[in-house]
Amino acid sequence: MDNICVIGSGYVGLVTGTCFADLGNNVVTVDIDERKIEGLKNGEMPIYEPGLEELVERNVKAGRLRFTTSYEEGLKDAKFVFICVGTPSAVDGEADLKYVRASAQTIGEKMTHPLIVVNKSTVPVGTGDWTAEIIQSAQETPIDFSVVSCPEFLREGSAIPDFMNPDRNVFGSSNREAAEEVAKLYSPLGAEAVITDIRTSEMIKYASNAFLATRISFINEMSIICERLGADVTEVARGMGFDKRIGPHFLSAGVGYGGSCFPKDVKALANMALTHGMHPQLLNAVMEINDFQRKQIGLKIRELLDNNLEGKVIGLLGLAFKPNTDDIREAPALTVARTLMNQGAIVRAYDPVAMENVAKEMPSIELVEGPYEVAEGADVLVLMTEWNEFKNLNMDRIKGLLKTPILVDGRNIYDPDTMRERGFVYRGVGRGFNGEGVLATTGD
Ligand code: UGA
């Protein structure tokens, strides 16, 4: 069992540290945010992630997991130090690396013995090299250390099972021995270990996220074509997914990808390409389609309400960028809400866990206690996030509560025929049909 220090107690840091503690290691998590650390010491989670609270509690009780604001305390007995700080997008799409820089600087200043420094934050290709330079120049007397890139592939909402059952782990370093040492930490998980150089490892993370975002934009573009041609994109995706070369995952058309990763990482990769004199055509198209998909929902609602949103009540089911998280960063629901409100609509919404964040970020959205309250007197009901609790609603009750029975299903979770039989005017994403609405016409 090893001693591990984790810098950053946000999403990645907290999950990584807690899971390593659960694997039997001694973990100290460091964060400069005193409130966060105080909260964690009292068992309060700074993020919502299924299973995290119980796992933190168990490992704190077992004495394997501690929280501190002091780098000295964190680094004291550590063999490994994981950098898990945020890398937000700067205005031009470039990743803002001030937190990575600051932690490298402080590690260099405070380290008293040899360390393996592992970077888990998503950082532009080449960051590992200058991280090493910063640490070295911050040291008063030279102490041996190695930098290893080990990108995280966790998804919000399933971060703990993703950590415990990874498809692969990637370790990149100019010091192969150090990369192998980090790989050993992950070996109880039994996944494939890709050991490579540091730049390749950093690039694997961007390329993976960009590819997944491309799949989403691809199927979203197909959804627009399907809608026009009278085909159903959910069936198209199912039919495609049986081909082993394609596979069934990440082919759900919807309101576009959001969250703290895909939008930021695709933009950052495009920016890296641009600054090196390239024209990232595909990445640009991926981003453009994603923006368009959000606009489409607004247009659909407007068209269903006779092109007049003034004073209309639009009910939104779900606000988080996806289910099982309270994260509203780049959430399509907020973009759509803003567009509708700018055109005079009143937006009312419910989300099982993200409402506290929305109240702070967009107080003009009227927040209510549940899905039925959203429907009450609304002109249209729009499903934005596919939380499980929205899948089995009493749709007859919903219909009775709505002012007009219009249902826009932004994630294709309802069966179109059943909804129409129940008397709804139903619109999904990419589910063309003959008979209702101009969106089904081919124009020829
Ligand atoms: C994503 C990646 O899936 C993780 O592997 C990666 O570690 C993480 O980014 C990161 O870089 O930290 P995450 O942003 O938590 O994870 O969420 P996903 O489950 O991948 O979903 C991203 C977005 O794509 C959501 O808005 C979701 O609704 C959308 N999506 C996903 C679709 O619209 N269609 C799909 O078929 C799948």
Tab-separated table of C-alpha atoms and ligand atoms in Angstrom:
chain	number	residue	atom	x	y	z
A	1	MET	CA	0.000	0.000	0.000
A	2	ASP	CA	1.265	3.438	-0.859
A	3	ASN	CA	1.040	6.964	0.474
A	4	ILE	CA	-0.665	9.271	-1.966
A	5	CYS	CA	-1.214	13.018	-1.902
A	6	VAL	CA	-3.968	14.391	-4.145
A	7	ILE	CA	-3.929	18.108	-5.003
A	8	GLY	CA	-7.448	19.387	-5.682
A	9	SER	CA	-10.632	18.118	-4.087
A	10	GLY	CA	-12.965	18.820	-6.988
A	11	TYR	CA	-14.546	16.194	-9.108
A	12	VAL	CA	-11.455	14.336	-10.276
A	13	GLY	CA	-9.415	14.765	-7.092
A	14	LEU	CA	-12.084	13.659	-4.701
A	15	VAL	CA	-13.112	10.602	-6.710
A	16	THR	CA	-9.509	9.573	-7.448
A	17	GLY	CA	-8.349	10.066	-3.848
A	18	THR	CA	-11.336	8.280	-2.337
A	19	CYS	CA	-11.083	5.331	-4.726
A	20	PHE	CA	-7.348	4.959	-4.086
A	21	ALA	CA	-8.094	4.992	-0.334
A	22	ASP	CA	-10.716	2.306	-0.910
A	23	LEU	CA	-8.053	0.195	-2.627
A	24	GLY	CA	-6.141	0.321	0.686
A	25	ASN	CA	-3.767	3.252	0.147
A	26	ASN	CA	-3.219	6.122	2.590
A	27	VAL	CA	-4.512	9.265	0.913
A	28	VAL	CA	-4.298	12.915	1.892
A	29	THR	CA	-6.334	15.321	-0.241
A	30	VAL	CA	-5.134	18.926	-0.352
A	31	ASP	CA	-7.207	21.904	-1.440
A	32	ILE	CA	-6.565	25.608	-1.006
A	33	ASP	CA	-10.306	26.197	-0.488
A	34	GLU	CA	-10.719	26.132	3.306
A	35	ARG	CA	-14.502	25.939	3.138
A	36	LYS	CA	-14.363	22.853	0.959
A	37	ILE	CA	-11.892	21.127	3.265
A	38	GLU	CA	-13.883	22.051	6.399
A	39	GLY	CA	-17.030	20.713	4.704
A	40	LEU	CA	-15.308	17.471	3.743
A	41	LYS	CA	-14.043	17.016	7.296
A	42	ASN	CA	-17.693	17.264	8.373
A	43	GLY	CA	-18.790	14.761	5.740
A	44	GLU	CA	-20.248	17.373	3.331
A	45	MET	CA	-19.563	16.649	-0.353
A	46	PRO	CA	-18.742	19.642	-2.595
A	47	ILE	CA	-20.270	17.785	-5.577
A	48	TYR	CA	-23.110	15.364	-6.143
A	49	GLU	CA	-21.849	11.984	-7.271
A	50	PRO	CA	-23.712	8.728	-6.618
A	51	GLY	CA	-21.977	6.615	-3.972
A	52	LEU	CA	-19.271	9.154	-3.167
A	53	GLU	CA	-20.504	10.237	0.250
A	54	GLU	CA	-20.657	6.672	1.580
A	55	LEU	CA	-17.235	5.843	0.127
A	56	VAL	CA	-15.667	8.966	1.673
A	57	GLU	CA	-17.247	8.189	5.034
A	58	ARG	CA	-16.051	4.590	4.991
A	59	ASN	CA	-12.473	5.488	4.145
A	60	VAL	CA	-12.262	8.406	6.570
A	61	LYS	CA	-13.507	6.079	9.323
A	62	ALA	CA	-10.898	3.494	8.355
A	63	GLY	CA	-8.215	6.195	8.688
A	64	ARG	CA	-7.123	5.909	5.037
A	65	LEU	CA	-8.477	9.264	3.820
A	66	ARG	CA	-7.731	12.731	5.210
A	67	PHE	CA	-8.336	16.299	4.067
A	68	THR	CA	-6.121	19.322	4.565
A	69	THR	CA	-5.322	22.767	3.213
A	70	SER	CA	-1.616	22.235	3.902
A	71	TYR	CA	0.693	21.053	1.118
A	72	GLU	CA	3.337	20.246	3.767
A	73	GLU	CA	0.972	17.837	5.494
A	74	GLY	CA	-0.126	16.298	2.204
A	75	LEU	CA	3.391	15.826	0.835
A	76	LYS	CA	5.003	14.726	4.118
A	77	ASP	CA	4.997	10.939	3.601
A	78	ALA	CA	3.769	10.817	0.013
A	79	LYS	CA	5.388	8.689	-2.673
A	80	PHE	CA	2.960	9.906	-5.320
A	81	VAL	CA	1.392	13.319	-5.719
A	82	PHE	CA	-1.574	13.564	-8.079
A	83	ILE	CA	-2.371	16.946	-9.627
A	84	CYS	CA	-6.172	17.041	-10.044
A	85	VAL	CA	-6.878	20.762	-10.299
A	86	GLY	CA	-9.297	22.456	-12.692
A	87	THR	CA	-8.325	23.614	-16.185
A	88	PRO	CA	-11.163	25.955	-17.206
A	89	SER	CA	-11.476	27.375	-20.730
A	90	ALA	CA	-9.992	30.815	-21.306
A	91	VAL	CA	-11.899	33.168	-23.639
A	92	ASP	CA	-10.185	31.924	-26.814
A	93	GLY	CA	-10.791	28.271	-25.953
A	94	GLU	CA	-7.269	27.701	-24.731
A	95	ALA	CA	-7.131	25.811	-21.415
A	96	ASP	CA	-6.368	28.117	-18.492
A	97	LEU	CA	-3.503	26.456	-16.656
A	98	LYS	CA	-3.000	28.805	-13.724
A	99	TYR	CA	-4.015	26.151	-11.169
A	100	VAL	CA	-1.698	23.533	-12.673
A	101	ARG	CA	1.160	26.063	-12.652
A	102	ALA	CA	0.456	27.069	-9.046
A	103	SER	CA	0.365	23.476	-7.821
A	104	ALA	CA	3.607	22.590	-9.658
A	105	GLN	CA	5.265	25.653	-8.118
A	106	THR	CA	4.096	24.768	-4.592
A	107	ILE	CA	5.065	21.096	-4.966
A	108	GLY	CA	8.557	22.254	-6.002
A	109	GLU	CA	8.800	24.620	-3.043
A	110	LYS	CA	7.455	22.237	-0.400
A	111	MET	CA	8.802	18.818	-1.415
A	112	THR	CA	11.373	17.333	0.961
A	113	HIS	CA	11.984	13.909	-0.607
A	114	PRO	CA	11.782	12.245	-4.053
A	115	LEU	CA	8.292	12.183	-5.557
A	116	ILE	CA	6.412	10.865	-8.551
A	117	VAL	CA	4.207	13.723	-9.723
A	118	VAL	CA	1.155	12.446	-11.634
A	119	ASN	CA	-0.929	14.802	-13.698
A	120	LYS	CA	-4.595	13.830	-14.036
A	121	SER	CA	-5.957	17.216	-15.128
A	122	THR	CA	-6.713	17.568	-18.851
A	123	VAL	CA	-3.853	19.715	-20.093
A	124	PRO	CA	-2.612	20.787	-23.517
A	125	VAL	CA	-0.012	18.584	-25.111
A	126	GLY	CA	3.382	19.680	-23.797
A	127	THR	CA	2.182	20.679	-20.316
A	128	GLY	CA	3.968	17.763	-18.635
A	129	ASP	CA	7.297	19.093	-19.905
A	130	TRP	CA	6.877	22.554	-18.442
A	131	THR	CA	5.364	21.173	-15.230
A	132	ALA	CA	8.712	19.460	-14.687
A	133	GLU	CA	10.551	22.711	-15.421
A	134	ILE	CA	8.434	24.649	-12.914
A	135	ILE	CA	8.943	22.059	-10.173
A	136	GLN	CA	12.669	21.993	-10.796
A	137	SER	CA	13.123	25.744	-10.728
A	138	ALA	CA	10.956	26.088	-7.592
A	139	GLN	CA	13.163	23.713	-5.613
A	140	GLU	CA	15.662	25.287	-3.234
A	141	THR	CA	17.945	22.264	-3.384
A	142	PRO	CA	17.599	19.657	-6.139
A	143	ILE	CA	15.443	16.664	-5.175
A	144	ASP	CA	14.715	13.851	-7.577
A	145	PHE	CA	11.222	13.632	-9.113
A	146	SER	CA	9.438	12.387	-12.233
A	147	VAL	CA	6.338	13.637	-13.975
A	148	VAL	CA	3.795	11.121	-15.293
A	149	SER	CA	0.699	11.980	-17.309
A	150	CYS	CA	-2.251	9.790	-16.354
A	151	PRO	CA	-5.404	11.300	-17.861
A	152	GLU	CA	-8.745	10.646	-16.240
A	153	PHE	CA	-11.587	9.047	-18.169
A	154	LEU	CA	-14.295	9.324	-15.508
A	155	ARG	CA	-17.830	10.307	-16.389
A	156	GLU	CA	-19.811	12.437	-14.016
A	157	GLY	CA	-22.635	10.422	-12.521
A	158	SER	CA	-20.752	7.128	-12.829
A	159	ALA	CA	-17.296	8.235	-11.751
A	160	ILE	CA	-16.823	5.595	-9.053
A	161	PRO	CA	-17.719	2.555	-11.182
A	162	ASP	CA	-15.694	4.149	-14.025
A	163	PHE	CA	-12.647	4.396	-11.741
A	164	MET	CA	-13.093	0.852	-10.421
A	165	ASN	CA	-13.769	-0.746	-13.849
A	166	PRO	CA	-11.768	1.241	-16.392
A	167	ASP	CA	-11.534	0.273	-20.064
A	168	ARG	CA	-7.869	1.208	-19.901
A	169	ASN	CA	-5.449	3.435	-18.025
A	170	VAL	CA	-2.807	5.520	-19.732
A	171	PHE	CA	0.590	6.394	-18.270
A	172	GLY	CA	2.976	8.695	-20.100
A	173	SER	CA	6.430	9.728	-18.980
A	174	SER	CA	9.999	10.200	-20.130
A	175	ASN	CA	10.856	7.969	-17.173
A	176	ARG	CA	9.377	4.564	-17.956
A	177	GLU	CA	10.064	3.254	-14.450
A	178	ALA	CA	7.993	6.062	-12.938
A	179	ALA	CA	5.154	5.352	-15.387
A	180	GLU	CA	5.297	1.672	-14.389
A	181	GLU	CA	5.167	2.598	-10.698
A	182	VAL	CA	1.957	4.566	-11.296
A	183	ALA	CA	0.590	1.696	-13.398
A	184	LYS	CA	1.189	-0.594	-10.390
A	185	LEU	CA	-1.091	1.610	-8.288
A	186	TYR	CA	-3.879	0.882	-10.784
A	187	SER	CA	-3.026	-2.802	-11.260
A	188	PRO	CA	-5.650	-4.084	-8.739
A	189	LEU	CA	-8.266	-2.814	-11.215
A	190	GLY	CA	-7.020	-5.274	-13.827
A	191	ALA	CA	-7.425	-3.016	-16.874
A	192	GLU	CA	-5.144	-2.651	-19.896
A	193	ALA	CA	-2.228	-0.290	-19.121
A	194	VAL	CA	-1.007	1.865	-22.009
A	195	ILE	CA	2.515	3.021	-21.190
A	196	THR	CA	3.800	5.685	-23.507
A	197	ASP	CA	5.549	9.052	-23.666
A	198	ILE	CA	4.091	12.073	-21.943
A	199	ARG	CA	2.868	14.013	-25.012
A	200	THR	CA	1.175	10.963	-26.493
A	201	SER	CA	-0.596	10.338	-23.193
A	202	GLU	CA	-1.828	13.948	-23.057
A	203	MET	CA	-3.027	13.646	-26.648
A	204	ILE	CA	-4.876	10.358	-25.971
A	205	LYS	CA	-7.173	12.217	-23.598
A	206	TYR	CA	-8.037	14.968	-26.101
A	207	ALA	CA	-8.426	12.567	-28.988
A	208	SER	CA	-10.729	10.317	-26.945
A	209	ASN	CA	-13.040	13.138	-25.890
A	210	ALA	CA	-12.993	14.697	-29.365
A	211	PHE	CA	-13.903	11.353	-30.924
A	212	LEU	CA	-16.827	10.834	-28.530
A	213	ALA	CA	-18.045	14.384	-29.176
A	214	THR	CA	-17.748	13.681	-32.921
A	215	ARG	CA	-19.979	10.615	-32.579
A	216	ILE	CA	-22.588	12.753	-30.820
A	217	SER	CA	-22.456	15.496	-33.444
A	218	PHE	CA	-22.538	12.873	-36.177
A	219	ILE	CA	-25.737	11.284	-34.863
A	220	ASN	CA	-27.211	14.735	-34.233
A	221	GLU	CA	-26.599	15.653	-37.847
A	222	MET	CA	-28.221	12.360	-38.839
A	223	SER	CA	-31.179	13.300	-36.627
A	224	ILE	CA	-31.824	16.447	-38.619
A	225	ILE	CA	-31.673	14.505	-41.881
A	226	CYS	CA	-33.912	11.750	-40.423
A	227	GLU	CA	-36.476	14.279	-39.318
A	228	ARG	CA	-36.672	15.826	-42.752
A	229	LEU	CA	-36.826	12.491	-44.527
A	230	GLY	CA	-39.332	10.838	-42.216
A	231	ALA	CA	-36.949	8.313	-40.599
A	232	ASP	CA	-36.428	7.607	-36.900
A	233	VAL	CA	-32.857	8.284	-35.710
A	234	THR	CA	-33.185	6.028	-32.656
A	235	GLU	CA	-33.835	3.061	-34.929
A	236	VAL	CA	-31.112	4.204	-37.313
A	237	ALA	CA	-28.624	4.276	-34.416
A	238	ARG	CA	-29.760	0.834	-33.238
A	239	GLY	CA	-29.368	-0.535	-36.733
A	240	MET	CA	-25.908	0.979	-37.061
A	241	GLY	CA	-24.772	-0.073	-33.600
A	242	PHE	CA	-24.835	-3.829	-34.313
A	243	ASP	CA	-21.950	-3.339	-36.723
A	244	LYS	CA	-18.937	-4.130	-34.520
A	245	ARG	CA	-16.898	-1.492	-36.310
A	246	ILE	CA	-19.428	1.113	-35.200
A	247	GLY	CA	-20.762	-0.158	-31.853
A	248	PRO	CA	-23.886	1.021	-30.039
A	249	HIS	CA	-22.430	3.576	-27.618
A	250	PHE	CA	-22.595	7.354	-27.824
A	251	LEU	CA	-25.107	7.327	-30.610
A	252	SER	CA	-28.037	8.951	-28.809
A	253	ALA	CA	-29.251	12.018	-30.630
A	254	GLY	CA	-30.443	14.774	-28.343
A	255	VAL	CA	-29.999	18.387	-27.400
A	256	GLY	CA	-26.229	18.333	-27.875
A	257	TYR	CA	-23.342	17.512	-25.556
A	258	GLY	CA	-22.634	19.687	-22.527
A	259	GLY	CA	-20.700	19.450	-19.287
A	260	SER	CA	-17.279	20.477	-18.170
A	261	CYS	CA	-15.351	18.234	-20.565
A	262	PHE	CA	-16.468	17.817	-24.175
A	263	PRO	CA	-17.174	21.496	-24.942
A	264	LYS	CA	-13.930	22.596	-23.296
A	265	ASP	CA	-11.722	19.822	-24.656
A	266	VAL	CA	-12.914	19.967	-28.275
A	267	LYS	CA	-12.411	23.741	-28.207
A	268	ALA	CA	-8.958	23.404	-26.633
A	269	LEU	CA	-7.850	20.779	-29.184
A	270	ALA	CA	-9.085	22.931	-32.055
A	271	ASN	CA	-7.205	25.821	-30.538
A	272	MET	CA	-3.987	23.783	-30.257
A	273	ALA	CA	-4.334	22.855	-33.929
A	274	LEU	CA	-4.944	26.489	-34.907
A	275	THR	CA	-1.975	27.826	-32.986
A	276	HIS	CA	0.183	25.282	-34.798
A	277	GLY	CA	-0.978	26.508	-38.175
A	278	MET	CA	-3.606	23.852	-38.883
A	279	HIS	CA	-7.247	24.167	-39.832
A	280	PRO	CA	-9.248	21.745	-37.649
A	281	GLN	CA	-12.173	21.308	-40.057
A	282	LEU	CA	-13.798	18.319	-38.427
A	283	LEU	CA	-13.526	19.704	-34.881
A	284	ASN	CA	-15.044	22.994	-36.048
A	285	ALA	CA	-17.962	21.121	-37.605
A	286	VAL	CA	-18.452	19.090	-34.407
A	287	MET	CA	-18.775	22.319	-32.387
A	288	GLU	CA	-20.998	23.991	-34.962
A	289	ILE	CA	-23.424	21.055	-35.052
A	290	ASN	CA	-23.528	21.022	-31.264
A	291	ASP	CA	-24.535	24.703	-31.138
A	292	PHE	CA	-27.084	24.151	-33.876
A	293	GLN	CA	-28.686	21.268	-31.980
A	294	ARG	CA	-29.520	23.550	-29.052
A	295	LYS	CA	-30.940	26.168	-31.395
A	296	GLN	CA	-33.098	23.520	-33.073
A	297	ILE	CA	-34.952	22.797	-29.819
A	298	GLY	CA	-35.767	26.488	-29.398
A	299	LEU	CA	-36.941	26.695	-33.012
A	300	LYS	CA	-39.104	23.608	-32.616
A	301	ILE	CA	-40.806	25.036	-29.523
A	302	ARG	CA	-41.336	28.374	-31.241
A	303	GLU	CA	-42.847	26.753	-34.287
A	304	LEU	CA	-45.183	24.621	-32.154
A	305	LEU	CA	-46.415	27.786	-30.456
A	306	ASP	CA	-47.281	29.577	-33.711
A	307	ASN	CA	-43.999	31.484	-33.750
A	308	ASN	CA	-44.938	33.585	-30.766
A	309	LEU	CA	-43.346	32.966	-27.386
A	310	GLU	CA	-44.529	36.180	-25.694
A	311	GLY	CA	-46.010	35.280	-22.294
A	312	LYS	CA	-45.990	31.535	-23.079
A	313	VAL	CA	-45.107	29.187	-20.223
A	314	ILE	CA	-42.479	26.604	-21.165
A	315	GLY	CA	-41.926	23.784	-18.704
A	316	LEU	CA	-38.506	22.138	-18.639
A	317	LEU	CA	-37.945	18.677	-17.187
A	318	GLY	CA	-34.275	18.471	-16.194
A	319	LEU	CA	-31.595	21.127	-16.076
A	320	ALA	CA	-28.326	19.276	-15.423
A	321	PHE	CA	-26.246	18.610	-18.548
A	322	LYS	CA	-27.010	14.909	-18.090
A	323	PRO	CA	-28.639	12.684	-15.446
A	324	ASN	CA	-27.072	11.756	-12.101
A	325	THR	CA	-25.166	14.980	-11.675
A	326	ASP	CA	-25.925	18.454	-10.345
A	327	ASP	CA	-23.482	19.915	-12.877
A	328	ILE	CA	-24.960	22.647	-15.061
A	329	ARG	CA	-21.764	23.703	-16.812
A	330	GLU	CA	-22.542	24.139	-20.528
A	331	ALA	CA	-25.939	22.535	-19.869
A	332	PRO	CA	-28.123	22.662	-23.007
A	333	ALA	CA	-31.189	23.334	-20.787
A	334	LEU	CA	-29.770	26.685	-19.721
A	335	THR	CA	-28.940	27.767	-23.280
A	336	VAL	CA	-32.449	26.822	-24.386
A	337	ALA	CA	-34.026	28.582	-21.365
A	338	ARG	CA	-32.077	31.763	-22.107
A	339	THR	CA	-33.138	31.748	-25.772
A	340	LEU	CA	-36.799	31.232	-24.857
A	341	MET	CA	-36.801	33.919	-22.161
A	342	ASN	CA	-35.142	36.388	-24.559
A	343	GLN	CA	-38.164	35.899	-26.793
A	344	GLY	CA	-40.631	36.681	-24.016
A	345	ALA	CA	-41.384	33.202	-22.669
A	346	ILE	CA	-41.686	32.287	-19.000
A	347	VAL	CA	-39.529	29.275	-18.217
A	348	ARG	CA	-40.467	26.986	-15.380
A	349	ALA	CA	-38.343	23.966	-14.481
A	350	TYR	CA	-37.619	21.065	-12.185
A	351	ASP	CA	-34.454	19.009	-11.770
A	352	PRO	CA	-33.906	16.357	-9.079
A	353	VAL	CA	-30.524	17.731	-7.934
A	354	ALA	CA	-29.350	20.700	-10.018
A	355	MET	CA	-31.839	23.348	-8.878
A	356	GLU	CA	-29.638	24.857	-6.188
A	357	ASN	CA	-26.957	25.550	-8.807
A	358	VAL	CA	-29.499	26.920	-11.291
A	359	ALA	CA	-30.987	29.271	-8.667
A	360	LYS	CA	-27.543	30.880	-8.372
A	361	GLU	CA	-26.659	30.839	-12.079
A	362	MET	CA	-29.987	31.764	-13.672
A	363	PRO	CA	-32.464	33.097	-11.088
A	364	SER	CA	-34.926	34.094	-13.808
A	365	ILE	CA	-35.945	30.446	-14.253
A	366	GLU	CA	-38.960	29.659	-12.053
A	367	LEU	CA	-38.060	26.520	-10.082
A	368	VAL	CA	-40.781	24.190	-8.836
A	369	GLU	CA	-40.981	21.048	-6.705
A	370	GLY	CA	-41.668	18.330	-9.224
A	371	PRO	CA	-42.560	17.346	-12.790
A	372	TYR	CA	-46.304	17.750	-12.302
A	373	GLU	CA	-45.834	21.295	-10.990
A	374	VAL	CA	-43.802	22.026	-14.140
A	375	ALA	CA	-46.673	20.860	-16.325
A	376	GLU	CA	-49.388	22.815	-14.538
A	377	GLY	CA	-50.785	25.376	-16.977
A	378	ALA	CA	-47.720	25.177	-19.263
A	379	ASP	CA	-48.080	25.727	-23.010
A	380	VAL	CA	-45.439	23.130	-23.792
A	381	LEU	CA	-43.451	20.560	-21.812
A	382	VAL	CA	-39.841	19.946	-22.829
A	383	LEU	CA	-37.748	17.016	-21.646
A	384	MET	CA	-34.158	18.282	-21.430
A	385	THR	CA	-32.358	15.735	-19.193
A	386	GLU	CA	-33.208	12.028	-19.226
A	387	TRP	CA	-33.390	11.444	-15.464
A	388	ASN	CA	-34.933	8.028	-14.678
A	389	GLU	CA	-37.731	9.637	-12.685
A	390	PHE	CA	-39.039	11.283	-15.871
A	391	LYS	CA	-39.323	7.965	-17.696
A	392	ASN	CA	-42.321	6.677	-15.761
A	393	LEU	CA	-44.435	9.763	-15.199
A	394	ASN	CA	-48.210	9.546	-15.173
A	395	MET	CA	-48.575	11.002	-18.655
A	396	ASP	CA	-52.362	11.189	-18.485
A	397	ARG	CA	-52.035	13.371	-15.402
A	398	ILE	CA	-49.386	15.461	-17.180
A	399	LYS	CA	-51.661	15.907	-20.167
A	400	GLY	CA	-54.498	17.015	-17.924
A	401	LEU	CA	-52.282	19.605	-16.273
A	402	LEU	CA	-50.864	21.146	-19.456
A	403	LYS	CA	-52.632	24.094	-21.025
A	404	THR	CA	-51.937	22.583	-24.436
A	405	PRO	CA	-50.740	18.957	-24.682
A	406	ILE	CA	-47.469	19.597	-26.491
A	407	LEU	CA	-44.497	17.422	-25.557
A	408	VAL	CA	-40.988	18.087	-26.898
A	409	ASP	CA	-38.757	15.147	-26.048
A	410	GLY	CA	-35.177	16.413	-26.252
A	411	ARG	CA	-33.704	12.995	-25.437
A	412	ASN	CA	-36.102	10.611	-27.185
A	413	ILE	CA	-37.112	8.819	-23.990
A	414	TYR	CA	-40.819	8.521	-24.768
A	415	ASP	CA	-42.459	6.319	-27.348
A	416	PRO	CA	-43.861	8.601	-30.066
A	417	ASP	CA	-46.836	6.364	-30.945
A	418	THR	CA	-47.893	5.926	-27.320
A	419	MET	CA	-47.652	9.665	-26.709
A	420	ARG	CA	-49.700	10.470	-29.799
A	421	GLU	CA	-52.287	7.841	-28.855
A	422	ARG	CA	-52.557	9.574	-25.486
A	423	GLY	CA	-53.349	12.798	-27.283
A	424	PHE	CA	-50.028	14.626	-27.121
A	425	VAL	CA	-48.581	16.615	-29.961
A	426	TYR	CA	-45.211	14.850	-29.724
A	427	ARG	CA	-41.874	15.970	-31.153
A	428	GLY	CA	-38.677	14.055	-30.516
A	429	VAL	CA	-35.214	14.654	-31.958
A	430	GLY	CA	-34.745	13.113	-35.379
A	431	ARG	CA	-37.971	11.181	-35.252
A	432	GLY	CA	-39.624	12.017	-38.507
A	433	PHE	CA	-43.188	10.947	-39.024
A	434	ASN	CA	-45.823	11.438	-41.631
A	435	GLY	CA	-48.891	13.370	-40.828
A	436	GLU	CA	-48.046	16.004	-38.253
A	437	GLY	CA	-46.046	19.173	-38.646
A	438	VAL	CA	-43.883	20.697	-41.353
A	439	LEU	CA	-40.748	19.074	-39.997
A	440	ALA	CA	-41.782	15.777	-41.564
A	441	THR	CA	-42.069	17.122	-45.099
A	442	THR	CA	-39.325	16.441	-47.591
A	443	GLY	CA	-39.920	19.657	-49.440
A	444	ASP	CA	-40.057	17.979	-52.808
B	1	UGA	C1	-16.784	12.808	-20.550
B	1	UGA	C2	-16.196	11.470	-21.034
B	1	UGA	O1	-17.254	10.550	-21.306
B	1	UGA	C3	-15.278	10.864	-19.965
B	1	UGA	O2	-14.666	9.687	-20.483
B	1	UGA	C4	-14.184	11.893	-19.638
B	1	UGA	O3	-13.334	11.424	-18.604
B	1	UGA	C5	-14.841	13.173	-19.166
B	1	UGA	O4	-15.705	13.681	-20.205
B	1	UGA	C6	-13.740	14.173	-18.875
B	1	UGA	O5	-13.036	14.574	-19.789
B	1	UGA	O6	-13.512	14.466	-17.690
B	1	UGA	P1	-18.812	13.541	-18.947
B	1	UGA	O7	-18.603	14.914	-19.465
B	1	UGA	O8	-18.950	13.335	-17.482
B	1	UGA	O9	-17.609	12.568	-19.409
B	1	UGA	O10	-20.150	13.009	-19.592
B	1	UGA	P2	-20.633	11.992	-20.720
B	1	UGA	O11	-21.417	10.935	-20.082
B	1	UGA	O12	-19.549	11.587	-21.601
B	1	UGA	O13	-21.653	12.938	-21.511
B	1	UGA	C7	-21.232	14.155	-22.115
B	1	UGA	C8	-22.350	14.812	-22.851
B	1	UGA	O14	-22.685	14.104	-24.041
B	1	UGA	C9	-23.665	14.931	-22.084
B	1	UGA	O15	-24.203	16.209	-22.290
B	1	UGA	C10	-24.549	13.866	-22.689
B	1	UGA	O16	-25.917	14.158	-22.578
B	1	UGA	C11	-24.082	13.899	-24.124
B	1	UGA	N1	-24.336	12.636	-24.851
B	1	UGA	C12	-23.687	11.503	-24.525
B	1	UGA	C13	-25.215	12.630	-25.922
B	1	UGA	O17	-25.822	13.669	-26.273
B	1	UGA	N2	-25.405	11.472	-26.625
B	1	UGA	C14	-24.772	10.324	-26.292
B	1	UGA	O18	-24.993	9.311	-26.982
B	1	UGA	C15	-23.891	10.337	-25.221
